[in-house]
Short mmCIF file of C-alpha atoms in Angstrom, two decimals:
data_model
loop_
_atom_site.label_atom_id
_atom_site.label_comp_id
_atom_site.label_asym_id
_atom_site.label_seq_id
_atom_site.Cartn_x
_atom_site.Cartn_y
_atom_site.Cartn_z
CA MET A 766 5.50 46.89 -13.37
CA PRO A 767 4.38 43.78 -11.42
CA PRO A 768 0.71 43.46 -10.49
CA GLU A 769 -0.39 44.47 -7.02
CA VAL A 770 -1.47 42.03 -4.35
CA PRO A 771 -5.30 42.22 -4.41
CA SER A 772 -7.51 43.48 -1.63
CA ALA A 773 -9.54 41.13 0.54
CA PRO A 774 -12.93 42.30 -0.84
CA ARG A 775 -11.90 41.43 -4.40
CA ILE A 776 -10.63 38.01 -3.26
CA ARG A 777 -14.01 37.45 -1.60
CA ASP A 778 -15.58 38.16 -5.01
CA GLY A 779 -13.59 35.20 -6.33
CA VAL A 780 -14.76 33.00 -3.46
CA ARG A 781 -18.38 34.01 -4.14
CA ALA A 782 -17.97 33.35 -7.86
CA ALA A 783 -16.75 29.81 -7.11
CA LEU A 784 -19.43 28.92 -4.53
CA PRO A 785 -21.82 27.38 -7.10
CA LEU A 786 -18.97 25.08 -8.15
CA ALA A 787 -18.14 24.03 -4.56
CA PRO A 788 -20.02 20.71 -4.50
CA ALA A 789 -17.97 19.30 -7.38
CA PRO A 790 -14.47 19.55 -5.87
CA PHE A 791 -15.84 18.46 -2.51
CA LEU A 792 -17.45 15.30 -3.93
CA PHE A 793 -14.56 14.52 -6.30
CA GLY A 794 -12.05 15.06 -3.50
CA LEU A 795 -14.06 12.77 -1.26
CA SER A 796 -14.13 10.16 -4.02
CA PHE A 797 -10.40 10.54 -4.63
CA GLY A 798 -9.69 10.07 -0.91
CA VAL A 799 -11.69 6.84 -0.85
CA LEU A 800 -9.97 5.55 -4.00
CA ALA A 801 -6.54 6.59 -2.72
CA ASP A 802 -7.16 4.63 0.45
CA ALA A 803 -8.28 1.59 -1.56
CA ALA A 804 -5.10 1.88 -3.67
CA GLY A 805 -2.97 1.87 -0.52
CA ILE A 806 -1.87 5.50 -0.87
CA GLY A 807 -2.89 6.41 2.69
CA LEU A 808 -4.21 9.53 4.39
CA ALA A 809 -0.97 11.54 4.61
CA ALA A 810 0.20 10.82 1.06
CA ALA A 811 -3.25 11.45 -0.46
CA THR A 812 -3.61 14.73 1.42
CA VAL A 813 -0.11 15.90 0.49
CA MET A 814 -0.78 14.91 -3.11
CA SER A 815 -3.97 16.98 -3.13
CA ALA A 816 -2.13 19.96 -1.63
CA THR A 817 0.74 19.83 -4.10
CA THR A 818 -0.87 18.44 -7.26
CA PHE A 819 -4.43 19.82 -6.94
CA ALA A 820 -5.49 18.20 -10.22
CA GLY A 821 -8.25 15.64 -10.06
CA SER A 822 -7.66 13.86 -13.34
CA ALA A 823 -3.97 13.35 -12.60
CA GLN A 824 -4.64 12.19 -9.07
CA PHE A 825 -7.30 9.70 -10.14
CA ALA A 826 -4.91 8.37 -12.77
CA VAL A 827 -2.15 7.92 -10.19
CA ALA A 828 -4.50 6.12 -7.78
CA THR A 829 -5.74 3.86 -10.56
CA ILE A 830 -2.22 3.04 -11.73
CA PHE A 831 -1.13 2.17 -8.19
CA GLU A 832 -4.27 0.15 -7.54
CA ASP A 833 -3.58 -1.85 -10.71
CA GLY A 834 0.03 -2.49 -9.67
CA GLY A 835 1.63 0.06 -11.98
CA THR A 836 5.01 1.69 -11.43
CA VAL A 837 5.84 5.06 -9.94
CA LEU A 838 7.24 6.12 -13.32
CA ALA A 839 3.94 5.27 -15.05
CA ALA A 840 2.03 7.26 -12.41
CA ILE A 841 4.32 10.29 -12.75
CA LEU A 842 4.16 10.25 -16.55
CA ALA A 843 0.36 9.99 -16.52
CA ALA A 844 0.12 12.94 -14.12
CA VAL A 845 2.53 15.05 -16.17
CA PHE A 846 0.72 14.35 -19.45
CA LEU A 847 -2.71 14.99 -17.95
CA ASN A 848 -1.52 18.29 -16.51
CA ALA A 849 0.27 19.52 -19.64
CA ARG A 850 -2.63 21.94 -20.25
CA TYR A 851 -1.42 23.97 -17.28
CA ILE A 852 1.55 25.14 -19.33
CA ALA A 853 -0.78 27.12 -21.61
CA ILE A 854 -3.07 28.14 -18.76
CA GLY A 855 -0.09 29.34 -16.71
CA VAL A 856 1.33 31.34 -19.60
CA SER A 857 -2.07 33.00 -20.16
CA VAL A 858 -2.23 34.33 -16.58
CA ALA A 859 1.47 34.74 -15.74
CA SER A 860 1.35 38.52 -16.10
CA ILE A 861 -1.40 38.93 -13.48
CA VAL A 862 0.17 36.87 -10.69
CA PRO A 863 1.71 39.30 -8.18
CA GLY A 864 4.96 39.03 -6.24
CA GLY A 865 8.48 37.80 -6.74
CA GLN A 866 9.43 34.35 -8.00
CA PRO A 867 8.91 32.42 -4.73
CA ALA A 868 5.51 34.03 -4.12
CA ARG A 869 4.44 33.47 -7.72
CA PHE A 870 5.47 29.81 -7.48
CA PHE A 871 3.15 29.23 -4.51
CA ARG A 872 0.34 31.39 -5.90
CA ALA A 873 0.40 29.36 -9.11
CA GLN A 874 -1.06 26.47 -7.05
CA LEU A 875 -4.38 28.33 -7.16
CA ILE A 876 -4.58 28.08 -10.94
CA VAL A 877 -6.96 25.27 -11.84
CA ASP A 878 -9.45 25.02 -14.70
CA GLU A 879 -12.32 26.52 -12.71
CA SER A 880 -10.42 29.42 -11.13
CA TRP A 881 -8.83 30.22 -14.50
CA ALA A 882 -12.21 30.25 -16.26
CA LEU A 883 -13.87 32.37 -13.58
CA SER A 884 -11.02 34.88 -13.56
CA GLY A 885 -11.43 35.58 -17.28
CA ARG A 886 -15.17 36.21 -17.32
CA SER A 887 -14.75 39.97 -17.71
CA GLY A 888 -12.72 39.58 -20.90
CA ARG A 889 -9.38 39.90 -19.15
CA PHE A 890 -7.91 37.77 -16.41
CA GLU A 891 -8.31 39.14 -12.87
CA TRP A 892 -5.92 37.88 -10.19
CA PRO A 893 -8.24 38.54 -7.20
CA ILE A 894 -10.99 36.43 -8.76
CA LEU A 895 -8.54 33.66 -9.62
CA ALA A 896 -7.04 33.76 -6.12
CA GLY A 897 -10.38 33.72 -4.30
CA ALA A 898 -11.82 30.94 -6.44
CA GLY A 899 -8.59 28.96 -6.21
CA LEU A 900 -8.45 29.29 -2.43
CA LEU A 901 -11.99 28.00 -1.97
CA LEU A 902 -11.52 25.11 -4.38
CA ASP A 903 -8.12 24.21 -2.90
CA VAL A 904 -9.44 24.08 0.67
CA LEU A 905 -12.41 21.97 -0.42
CA TRP A 906 -10.24 19.60 -2.46
CA ILE A 907 -7.65 19.03 0.26
CA GLY A 908 -10.19 18.75 3.08
CA SER A 909 -12.47 16.37 1.23
CA THR A 910 -9.52 14.22 0.14
CA ALA A 911 -8.55 13.79 3.79
CA LEU A 912 -12.15 13.09 4.77
CA GLY A 913 -12.54 10.57 1.93
CA SER A 914 -9.31 8.85 2.86
CA VAL A 915 -10.46 8.46 6.46
CA ALA A 916 -13.93 7.32 5.35
CA GLY A 917 -12.39 4.94 2.81
CA GLY A 918 -10.58 3.17 5.60
CA ALA A 919 -13.93 2.52 7.27
CA LEU A 920 -15.55 1.09 4.12
CA GLU A 921 -15.20 -2.60 3.42
CA ASP A 922 -15.71 -2.30 -0.35
CA PRO A 923 -15.65 1.28 -1.73
CA ASP A 924 -16.30 -0.03 -5.26
CA SER A 925 -19.71 -1.29 -4.14
CA LEU A 926 -20.72 2.35 -3.60
CA GLY A 927 -19.64 3.33 -7.10
CA PHE A 928 -16.47 5.21 -6.12
CA ASP A 929 -14.57 3.32 -8.81
CA ALA A 930 -16.74 4.95 -11.49
CA ALA A 931 -17.48 8.30 -9.84
CA PHE A 932 -14.82 10.26 -11.68
CA ALA A 933 -15.31 8.66 -15.08
#
């Protein structure tokens, strides 16, 4: 029997659980947006990348590869290898993600390291906690990427502010 779609109060529990983590994705997303702009990725592409990839390490790698003149193939391979951990993470929570295949595909976007870890605090994975935490982190990541990309365009030298080393 497939899991049920969780109630709003339980999803709010996930949002509340993730609130102490909120500054990190906001600041990293902001930093990624600035670096993406410096690498010539642009506002729309950086924002779409954050909405579809939602994986900081992979996105920073892609921006760095492009900034250094690397190929699209090198960027894709780096992102795939850096995100390989999501195979195991996805398998570990697959049974709790509700809905049919299309819904599960889109809901899987909410599975990131932090939402996965928070959802398993009780000793078993809980979809409402994962969903709430993932929603908060996703909104912060996408929004701050866009903000960073816009701000990056206004900066003459983002590296002078330390954005080139912020993620490392």
